[in-house]
CSV table of C-alpha atoms in Angstrom, one decimal:
chain,number,residue,atom,x,y,z
A,1264,MET,CA,2.0,-14.0,-5.9
A,1265,ALA,CA,3.8,-12.6,-2.8
A,1266,SER,CA,2.3,-11.2,0.0
A,1267,SER,CA,1.8,-7.4,0.6
A,1268,ASN,CA,3.5,-8.0,3.9
A,1269,TYR,CA,6.5,-9.5,2.5
A,1270,LEU,CA,9.8,-8.3,4.4
A,1271,CYS,CA,13.4,-8.7,3.6
A,1272,SER,CA,15.6,-9.7,7.0
A,1273,HIS,CA,19.5,-10.8,7.1
A,1274,GLN,CA,17.9,-14.5,7.3
A,1275,SER,CA,16.6,-16.8,4.9
A,1276,TYR,CA,13.2,-16.1,3.8
A,1277,ALA,CA,10.5,-17.9,2.2
A,1278,SER,CA,9.1,-16.6,-1.2
A,1279,SER,CA,5.4,-17.8,-1.8
A,1280,ASN,CA,6.3,-18.0,-5.6
A,1281,ALA,CA,8.3,-21.1,-5.1
A,1282,LYS,CA,5.9,-22.4,-2.4
A,1283,THR,CA,2.9,-22.3,-4.8
A,1284,HIS,CA,4.9,-23.9,-7.7
A,1285,PHE,CA,5.5,-26.8,-5.4
A,1286,SER,CA,2.0,-27.0,-3.7
A,1287,SER,CA,1.2,-30.1,-5.7
A,1288,PHE,CA,4.1,-32.1,-4.3
A,1289,LYS,CA,3.3,-30.9,-0.8
A,1290,ARG,CA,-0.3,-32.3,-1.1
A,1291,GLY,CA,0.9,-35.6,-2.2
A,1292,GLY,CA,-0.1,-35.2,-6.1
A,1293,PHE,CA,3.4,-36.1,-7.3
A,1294,SER,CA,3.2,-39.3,-9.8
A,1295,LEU,CA,6.0,-41.3,-11.6
A,1296,PRO,CA,5.9,-41.8,-15.2
A,1297,SER,CA,3.8,-44.5,-16.7
A,1298,SER,CA,6.9,-46.5,-17.8
A,1299,PHE,CA,7.9,-46.8,-14.1
A,1300,LYS,CA,7.7,-50.3,-12.9
A,1301,PRO,CA,8.6,-50.9,-9.0
A,1302,HIS,CA,10.3,-54.3,-8.3
A,1303,GLY,CA,9.0,-56.2,-5.4
A,1304,SER,CA,5.6,-56.4,-4.2
A,1305,SER,CA,2.7,-55.2,-6.2
A,1306,SER,CA,1.3,-53.3,-3.0
A,1307,PHE,CA,4.0,-50.6,-3.9
A,1308,GLY,CA,2.6,-49.6,-7.0
A,1309,LYS,CA,-1.0,-49.7,-5.5
A,1310,ASN,CA,0.2,-47.5,-2.7
A,1311,PHE,CA,2.0,-45.0,-5.2
A,1312,GLN,CA,-0.8,-44.4,-7.6
A,1313,SER,CA,-2.9,-42.9,-4.6
A,1314,SER,CA,-2.9,-39.3,-5.0
A,1315,ARG,CA,-3.4,-38.9,-1.0
A,1316,THR,CA,-0.4,-41.2,-0.4
A,1317,HIS,CA,2.3,-39.6,1.5
A,1318,LEU,CA,4.3,-42.6,2.7
A,1319,ILE,CA,5.8,-45.1,0.3
A,1320,ARG,CA,6.4,-48.7,1.8
A,1321,ALA,CA,8.6,-51.1,0.0
A,1322,THR,CA,8.8,-54.7,1.2
A,1323,ALA,CA,11.0,-57.7,-0.1
A,1324,SER,CA,10.1,-61.2,0.7
A,1325,ASP,CA,11.5,-64.6,0.7
A,1326,SER,CA,9.5,-66.4,-1.6
A,1327,LYS,CA,9.8,-70.0,0.1
A,1328,THR,CA,9.0,-68.9,3.4
A,1329,GLY,CA,6.9,-65.8,2.8
A,1330,ARG,CA,8.6,-64.1,5.7
A,1331,LYS,CA,9.7,-60.5,5.3
A,1332,GLN,CA,13.4,-59.8,5.0
A,1333,VAL,CA,13.4,-55.9,4.2
A,1334,GLU,CA,11.2,-52.9,4.7
A,1335,VAL,CA,11.7,-49.6,3.5
A,1336,VAL,CA,9.4,-46.5,4.6
A,1337,TYR,CA,9.6,-43.4,2.4
A,1338,ASP,CA,8.1,-40.3,3.3
A,1339,LEU,CA,7.4,-38.6,0.0
A,1340,GLU,CA,5.9,-35.4,1.5
A,1341,ASP,CA,8.7,-34.6,3.6
A,1342,LYS,CA,11.3,-35.2,0.9
A,1343,PHE,CA,9.6,-32.9,-1.4
A,1344,ASN,CA,8.8,-30.3,1.5
A,1345,LYS,CA,12.5,-30.3,2.0
A,1346,LEU,CA,12.9,-29.7,-1.9
A,1347,ALA,CA,10.7,-26.9,-2.0
A,1348,ASP,CA,12.4,-25.2,1.1
A,1349,GLU,CA,15.9,-25.6,-0.9
A,1350,VAL,CA,14.6,-24.1,-3.9
A,1351,ASP,CA,13.1,-21.3,-1.7
A,1352,ARG,CA,16.3,-20.4,-0.4
A,1353,ASP,CA,18.1,-20.4,-3.8
A,1354,ALA,CA,15.7,-18.7,-6.0
A,1355,GLY,CA,15.3,-14.8,-6.3
A,1356,MET,CA,12.1,-13.0,-6.0
A,1357,SER,CA,10.2,-12.5,-9.4
A,1358,ARG,CA,6.9,-11.1,-8.6
A,1359,LEU,CA,5.3,-8.7,-5.7
A,1360,THR,CA,2.1,-7.3,-5.2
A,1361,LEU,CA,1.7,-4.4,-2.6
A,1362,PHE,CA,-0.8,-2.4,-1.2
A,1363,SER,CA,-0.1,1.5,-1.5
A,1364,PRO,CA,-2.4,3.5,0.6
A,1365,CYS,CA,-3.3,7.0,0.7
A,1366,LYS,CA,-3.1,9.5,3.8
A,1367,ILE,CA,-5.0,12.3,5.2
A,1368,ASN,CA,-4.0,15.6,7.2
A,1369,VAL,CA,-5.8,15.6,10.2
A,1370,PHE,CA,-4.7,19.2,10.6
A,1371,LEU,CA,-2.3,21.2,8.5
A,1372,ARG,CA,-0.7,24.3,9.6
A,1373,ILE,CA,1.5,26.5,7.2
A,1374,THR,CA,3.9,28.2,9.7
A,1375,GLY,CA,6.1,30.3,7.1
A,1376,LYS,CA,7.8,30.8,4.0
A,1377,ARG,CA,11.1,29.4,3.2
A,1378,ALA,CA,14.3,30.9,1.5
A,1379,ASP,CA,13.8,28.1,-1.4
A,1380,GLY,CA,10.4,29.2,-2.2
A,1381,TYR,CA,8.7,26.4,-0.3
A,1382,HIS,CA,6.5,26.8,2.7
A,1383,ASP,CA,7.4,25.5,6.3
A,1384,LEU,CA,4.4,23.0,7.4
A,1385,ALA,CA,3.4,21.2,10.6
A,1386,SER,CA,0.9,18.5,10.0
A,1387,LEU,CA,-0.5,15.5,11.5
A,1388,PHE,CA,-0.5,12.8,8.7
A,1389,HIS,CA,-2.3,9.4,9.0
A,1390,VAL,CA,-2.4,6.6,6.5
A,1391,ILE,CA,-5.9,5.4,6.0
A,1392,SER,CA,-7.3,2.1,4.3
A,1393,LEU,CA,-8.2,3.3,0.8
A,1394,GLY,CA,-5.4,2.7,-1.4
A,1395,ASP,CA,-3.9,1.4,-4.8
A,1396,LYS,CA,-2.6,-2.3,-5.6
A,1397,ILE,CA,0.8,-2.4,-7.4
A,1398,LYS,CA,2.1,-5.5,-9.0
A,1399,PHE,CA,6.1,-5.6,-9.7
A,1400,SER,CA,7.4,-8.4,-11.9
A,1401,LEU,CA,11.0,-8.4,-12.9
A,1402,SER,CA,11.6,-7.5,-16.6
A,1403,PRO,CA,14.3,-9.1,-18.8
A,1404,SER,CA,15.0,-5.4,-19.8
A,1405,LYS,CA,18.4,-3.9,-18.8
A,1406,SER,CA,17.4,-0.5,-19.7
A,1407,LYS,CA,13.7,0.4,-19.2
A,1408,ASP,CA,10.8,0.0,-16.7
A,1409,ARG,CA,7.3,-0.7,-18.3
A,1410,LEU,CA,4.2,0.8,-16.3
A,1411,SER,CA,0.5,0.0,-17.2
A,1412,THR,CA,-2.6,1.2,-15.2
A,1413,ASN,CA,-6.4,0.8,-15.2
A,1414,VAL,CA,-6.9,4.8,-15.3
A,1415,PRO,CA,-6.7,6.9,-18.4
A,1416,GLY,CA,-4.7,10.0,-18.1
A,1417,VAL,CA,-2.1,8.8,-15.6
A,1418,PRO,CA,1.5,9.4,-17.0
A,1419,LEU,CA,3.3,6.1,-17.8
A,1420,ASP,CA,6.7,7.5,-18.4
A,1421,GLU,CA,9.4,9.5,-16.3
A,1422,ARG,CA,6.9,12.0,-15.0
A,1423,ASN,CA,5.5,9.2,-13.1
A,1424,LEU,CA,6.7,9.1,-9.6
A,1425,ILE,CA,6.8,5.2,-9.6
A,1426,ILE,CA,9.4,5.3,-12.3
A,1427,LYS,CA,11.2,8.2,-10.7
A,1428,ALA,CA,11.5,6.0,-7.7
A,1429,LEU,CA,12.9,3.1,-9.4
A,1430,ASN,CA,15.2,5.3,-11.3
A,1431,LEU,CA,16.2,6.8,-7.8
A,1432,PHE,CA,16.8,3.3,-6.3
A,1433,ARG,CA,19.2,2.4,-8.9
A,1434,LYS,CA,21.0,5.5,-8.8
A,1435,LYS,CA,21.6,5.3,-5.1
A,1436,THR,CA,22.3,1.5,-4.7
A,1437,GLY,CA,23.8,0.4,-8.4
A,1438,THR,CA,21.5,-2.2,-8.6
A,1439,GLU,CA,20.2,-3.0,-12.2
A,1440,ASN,CA,16.7,-4.4,-11.8
A,1441,TYR,CA,14.3,-3.3,-14.2
A,1442,PHE,CA,10.5,-3.9,-13.8
A,1443,TRP,CA,7.1,-4.2,-15.4
A,1444,ILE,CA,4.7,-2.6,-13.2
A,1445,HIS,CA,0.6,-2.5,-13.4
A,1446,LEU,CA,-0.9,0.2,-11.2
A,1447,ASP,CA,-4.5,-0.8,-10.3
A,1448,LYS,CA,-5.7,2.6,-9.2
A,1449,MET,CA,-8.4,3.3,-6.7
A,1450,VAL,CA,-7.1,6.5,-5.0
A,1451,PRO,CA,-8.3,9.6,-7.1
A,1452,THR,CA,-5.6,12.1,-8.5
A,1453,GLY,CA,-5.5,15.8,-7.4
A,1454,ALA,CA,-7.3,14.8,-4.2
A,1455,GLY,CA,-4.9,16.0,-1.4
A,1456,LEU,CA,-4.4,12.2,-0.5
A,1457,GLY,CA,-0.9,11.7,-1.6
A,1458,GLY,CA,-1.7,8.7,-3.7
A,1459,GLY,CA,1.1,9.2,-6.2
A,1460,SER,CA,3.5,10.0,-2.9
A,1461,SER,CA,2.4,6.6,-1.8
A,1462,ASN,CA,2.9,5.1,-5.1
A,1463,ALA,CA,6.7,6.3,-5.1
A,1464,ALA,CA,7.4,4.9,-1.6
A,1465,THR,CA,5.8,1.5,-2.3
A,1466,ALA,CA,8.0,1.4,-5.5
A,1467,LEU,CA,11.0,2.1,-3.4
A,1468,TRP,CA,10.2,-0.5,-0.7
A,1469,ALA,CA,9.3,-3.2,-3.7
A,1470,ALA,CA,12.9,-2.5,-5.5
A,1471,ASN,CA,14.6,-2.7,-2.2
A,1472,GLN,CA,12.8,-6.1,-1.4
A,1473,PHE,CA,14.0,-7.3,-4.9
A,1474,SER,CA,17.5,-6.6,-4.4
A,1475,GLY,CA,17.6,-8.3,-1.0
A,1476,CYS,CA,17.4,-5.3,1.0
A,1477,VAL,CA,20.6,-3.7,0.3
A,1478,ALA,CA,19.1,-0.4,1.8
A,1479,THR,CA,17.6,0.3,5.5
A,1480,GLU,CA,14.3,1.9,5.7
A,1481,LYS,CA,15.9,5.1,7.0
A,1482,GLU,CA,18.0,5.2,3.8
A,1483,LEU,CA,14.7,4.7,1.6
A,1484,GLN,CA,12.9,7.6,3.7
A,1485,GLU,CA,15.8,9.8,3.3
A,1486,TRP,CA,16.1,9.2,-0.4
A,1487,SER,CA,12.6,9.6,-1.0
A,1488,GLY,CA,12.6,13.2,-0.1
A,1489,GLU,CA,14.6,14.1,-3.3
A,1490,ILE,CA,11.7,13.2,-5.5
A,1491,GLY,CA,8.5,14.3,-3.5
A,1492,SER,CA,7.8,16.1,0.0
A,1493,ASP,CA,5.0,13.8,0.9
A,1494,ILE,CA,6.8,10.6,0.2
A,1495,PRO,CA,9.0,10.0,3.3
A,1496,PHE,CA,5.8,10.1,5.5
A,1497,PHE,CA,5.0,6.5,4.1
A,1498,PHE,CA,8.2,5.1,5.6
A,1499,SER,CA,6.8,5.9,9.0
A,1500,HIS,CA,4.7,3.5,10.9
A,1501,GLY,CA,1.4,5.4,9.5
A,1502,ALA,CA,1.0,8.2,12.1
A,1503,ALA,CA,3.3,11.0,12.0
A,1504,TYR,CA,4.0,14.6,13.2
A,1505,CYS,CA,5.5,16.0,9.8
A,1506,THR,CA,7.3,19.4,9.5
A,1507,GLY,CA,9.7,21.2,7.3
A,1508,ARG,CA,8.2,20.7,3.7
A,1509,GLY,CA,6.7,17.6,5.0
A,1510,GLU,CA,10.1,15.6,4.8
A,1511,VAL,CA,10.8,15.7,8.4
A,1512,VAL,CA,9.0,12.9,10.0
A,1513,GLU,CA,8.7,12.0,13.5
A,1514,ASP,CA,6.7,8.8,14.3
A,1515,ILE,CA,4.2,9.1,16.9
A,1516,PRO,CA,1.8,6.4,18.6
A,1517,PRO,CA,-1.8,6.3,16.9
A,1518,PRO,CA,-3.7,9.3,18.2
A,1519,VAL,CA,-7.0,8.1,16.9
A,1520,PRO,CA,-8.6,4.5,17.6
A,1521,PHE,CA,-8.6,2.2,14.2
A,1522,ASP,CA,-12.4,1.8,14.5
A,1523,VAL,CA,-13.2,5.7,13.9
A,1524,PRO,CA,-15.1,5.9,10.4
A,1525,MET,CA,-14.5,8.4,7.9
A,1526,VAL,CA,-16.1,9.1,4.5
A,1527,LEU,CA,-14.3,10.7,1.6
A,1528,ILE,CA,-16.0,12.8,-0.9
A,1529,LYS,CA,-14.1,14.4,-3.9
A,1530,PRO,CA,-15.8,16.2,-6.7
A,1531,PRO,CA,-14.3,15.6,-10.3
A,1532,GLU,CA,-12.3,18.9,-10.3
A,1533,ALA,CA,-8.9,18.7,-8.9
A,1534,CYS,CA,-7.2,21.5,-6.8
A,1535,PRO,CA,-3.6,22.1,-8.5
A,1536,THR,CA,-1.2,22.4,-5.6
A,1537,ALA,CA,0.7,25.0,-7.3
A,1538,GLU,CA,-2.5,27.3,-7.8
A,1539,VAL,CA,-3.4,27.0,-4.3
A,1540,TYR,CA,-0.1,27.8,-2.8
A,1541,LYS,CA,-0.1,31.0,-5.4
A,1542,ARG,CA,-3.3,32.3,-3.7
A,1543,PHE,CA,-2.0,31.4,-0.1
A,1544,ARG,CA,-1.3,34.3,2.2
A,1545,LEU,CA,0.4,33.8,5.5
A,1546,ASP,CA,-1.8,36.4,7.4
A,1547,GLN,CA,-5.0,34.5,6.8
A,1548,THR,CA,-3.6,31.4,8.6
A,1549,SER,CA,-4.8,30.1,11.9
A,1550,GLN,CA,-2.4,31.2,14.9
A,1551,ILE,CA,-2.9,28.1,16.9
A,1552,ASP,CA,0.1,26.0,17.7
A,1553,PRO,CA,0.2,22.8,16.0
A,1554,LEU,CA,1.5,20.9,19.0
A,1555,THR,CA,-1.2,22.3,20.8
A,1556,LEU,CA,-3.5,20.5,18.3
A,1557,LEU,CA,-1.5,17.3,18.3
A,1558,GLU,CA,-2.0,17.1,22.0
A,1559,LYS,CA,-5.6,17.8,21.9
A,1560,ILE,CA,-6.2,15.0,19.3
A,1561,SER,CA,-4.2,12.6,21.4
A,1562,ARG,CA,-6.1,13.4,24.6
A,1563,ASN,CA,-9.6,14.0,23.5
A,1564,GLY,CA,-9.7,12.5,19.8
A,1565,ILE,CA,-10.9,14.2,16.7
A,1566,SER,CA,-13.3,17.4,16.7
A,1567,GLN,CA,-13.9,20.3,14.6
A,1568,GLU,CA,-11.8,22.5,16.6
A,1569,VAL,CA,-8.5,20.7,15.9
A,1570,CYS,CA,-9.0,19.9,12.3
A,1571,VAL,CA,-7.3,23.2,11.0
A,1572,ASN,CA,-6.3,23.4,7.4
A,1573,ASP,CA,-4.6,26.7,6.5
A,1574,LEU,CA,-4.9,25.9,2.7
A,1575,GLU,CA,-8.6,25.8,2.8
A,1576,PRO,CA,-9.2,29.4,2.3
A,1577,PRO,CA,-6.7,29.5,-1.0
A,1578,ALA,CA,-8.2,26.1,-2.1
A,1579,PHE,CA,-11.8,27.5,-1.9
A,1580,GLU,CA,-10.8,30.4,-3.8
A,1581,VAL,CA,-9.4,28.1,-6.9
A,1582,LEU,CA,-12.6,26.0,-6.5
A,1583,PRO,CA,-15.4,28.0,-5.0
A,1584,SER,CA,-17.9,24.8,-5.3
A,1585,LEU,CA,-15.5,23.0,-2.9
A,1586,LYS,CA,-16.3,25.5,-0.1
A,1587,ARG,CA,-20.0,24.9,-0.9
A,1588,LEU,CA,-19.7,21.1,-0.7
A,1589,LYS,CA,-18.0,21.3,2.7
A,1590,GLN,CA,-20.5,23.5,4.2
A,1591,ARG,CA,-23.3,21.5,2.8
A,1592,ILE,CA,-21.8,18.4,4.4
A,1593,ALA,CA,-21.2,19.9,7.7
A,1594,ALA,CA,-24.8,21.5,7.7
A,1595,ALA,CA,-26.4,18.2,6.8
A,1596,GLY,CA,-24.3,15.9,8.9
A,1597,ARG,CA,-24.7,17.9,12.3
A,1598,GLY,CA,-24.6,15.1,14.9
A,1599,GLN,CA,-23.3,12.6,12.2
A,1600,TYR,CA,-19.5,13.7,12.0
A,1601,ASP,CA,-17.1,14.7,14.6
A,1602,ALA,CA,-15.3,17.0,12.0
A,1603,VAL,CA,-15.6,17.9,8.5
A,1604,PHE,CA,-12.5,19.4,6.7
A,1605,MET,CA,-10.4,19.3,3.6
A,1606,SER,CA,-7.3,16.9,3.4
A,1607,GLY,CA,-4.0,18.5,1.9
A,1608,SER,CA,-4.5,21.1,-0.7
A,1609,GLY,CA,-7.6,19.5,-1.9
A,1610,SER,CA,-10.0,18.5,-3.3
A,1611,THR,CA,-11.1,15.8,-1.0
A,1612,ILE,CA,-13.6,16.8,1.7
A,1613,VAL,CA,-13.2,14.2,4.8
A,1614,GLY,CA,-16.2,13.5,7.2
A,1615,VAL,CA,-15.0,11.9,10.3
A,1616,GLY,CA,-17.3,9.9,12.4
A,1617,SER,CA,-19.5,8.1,9.9
A,1618,PRO,CA,-18.6,6.0,6.9
A,1619,ASP,CA,-21.9,7.3,5.2
A,1620,PRO,CA,-22.2,10.3,3.1
A,1621,PRO,CA,-25.0,12.9,3.5
A,1622,GLN,CA,-28.1,12.0,1.4
A,1623,PHE,CA,-27.9,15.2,-0.8
A,1624,VAL,CA,-24.9,13.7,-2.4
A,1625,TYR,CA,-27.3,11.2,-3.8
A,1626,ASP,CA,-30.0,13.3,-4.5
A,1627,ASP,CA,-28.5,16.3,-6.2
A,1628,ASP,CA,-27.5,16.1,-9.9
A,1629,GLU,CA,-24.5,18.4,-9.1
A,1630,TYR,CA,-23.1,15.7,-7.0
A,1631,LYS,CA,-23.6,12.8,-9.6
A,1632,ASN,CA,-20.0,12.3,-10.6
A,1633,VAL,CA,-18.0,12.7,-7.1
A,1634,PHE,CA,-16.1,10.1,-5.6
A,1635,LEU,CA,-17.2,8.4,-2.7
A,1636,SER,CA,-15.2,6.3,-0.1
A,1637,GLU,CA,-15.3,5.0,3.2
A,1638,ALA,CA,-12.3,4.4,5.2
A,1639,ASN,CA,-10.4,3.9,8.3
A,1640,PHE,CA,-7.1,4.8,10.1
A,1641,ILE,CA,-4.5,2.2,9.5
A,1642,THR,CA,-0.6,1.8,10.5
A,1643,ARG,CA,1.8,-0.8,9.5
A,1644,SER,CA,4.0,-3.3,11.6
A,1645,PRO,CA,7.9,-3.0,12.0
A,1646,ASN,CA,9.9,-4.2,8.9
A,1647,GLN,CA,6.5,-5.0,7.0
A,1648,TRP,CA,5.0,-2.9,4.3
A,1649,TYR,CA,1.1,-1.9,4.6
A,1650,ALA,CA,-1.5,-4.9,4.7
A,1651,GLU,CA,-4.3,-4.5,2.4
A,1652,PRO,CA,-7.6,-4.3,4.3
A,1653,ILE,CA,-9.7,-7.3,4.2
A,1654,SER,CA,-12.5,-5.8,2.4
A,1655,THR,CA,-11.7,-2.7,0.1
A,1656,ASN,CA,-14.2,0.0,0.8
A,1657,ALA,CA,-14.1,2.2,-2.2
A,1658,ALA,CA,-17.6,2.9,-3.2
A,1659,THR,CA,-16.8,2.0,-7.0
A,1660,SER,CA,-14.0,2.2,-9.4
A,1661,PRO,CA,-12.6,5.6,-10.2
A,1662,THR,CA,-13.0,5.0,-13.9
A,1663,GLU,CA,-17.0,4.7,-13.6
A,1664,THR,CA,-19.7,7.4,-12.5
A,1665,PHE,CA,-19.3,7.3,-8.7
A,1666,VAL,CA,-22.7,8.3,-7.7
A,1667,GLU,CA,-25.8,7.6,-9.7
């Protein structure tokens, strides 16, 4: 299976699919048919039968004098290494598995109402280590993608951002690849973590890999804004200052050390984004300059003072229990968390500074079904997609009871 760090360039690239197919050759496991009978010395046959033999040595001798006249040495491993390389160059990609991480908003300022009905925002977006895994395979179909997932209730048709992204890529590039996709979902929906947006960005990246990278990353980023405001962010390197509807993305150096831990706590109830914005009132927002917040975080790190989210008041109106959850986490975690805040439009509460949830989350029946996950900040390398962390930190599968 291809790596999540698979990249296209204008040079020849090696597909691990072909390498895997020929691995038995490379380890000297190749054997000839039983009907094969070599001429000359019987030592040829003995050497070839050994599964560890890489060099084939053949000799011809004068039967009268016993003197060697010809000796041929054949490097079998080198031969099949070259053969595998030729197949790699000629064969197209057929499968690809990618990590699809989510994000948090370290701060989220809403700065105005736009003429198109959207709101202007200014936010520090950062990718974190919690994410989904998406498997793409080329489909023989030339008319339809097929999507499956491990979580019930996720739409599998054109309502899903993955399918929208693949349709968008075909429209923009004229390519005709269709896919079988399996989404192994770990990021909860309706959480303010951008899981669906990340899935869409990952699908665009994958489609571009299968096509031989006919589009640049910049083009993918620009196109993605047509189907979702948060999607362009994921084509940043993982830390970005986002403005406009969120589609104006400015890469910034990672402002927070990667080893700063956090815990995500999400109740089973979602916060519908449209409902949150319906209750939003501009006169109730923070008045602090978002660039000031960005400067403070870059200089001093994360603190409660800088983790401002203007969508918290309307979200807490939509879901009053969410406000109580944030207050209890902050009170129970004094000295444990550097900051406690809501991500995006909710309903995930983030505690930065410790990977451990407060004890009441385990003890109170009210919170027996919350989703828990620890996480860290991550970024991606140039020309590569996000790499899956060595160990997945989600406490449990989203389809199970999260806290006993």
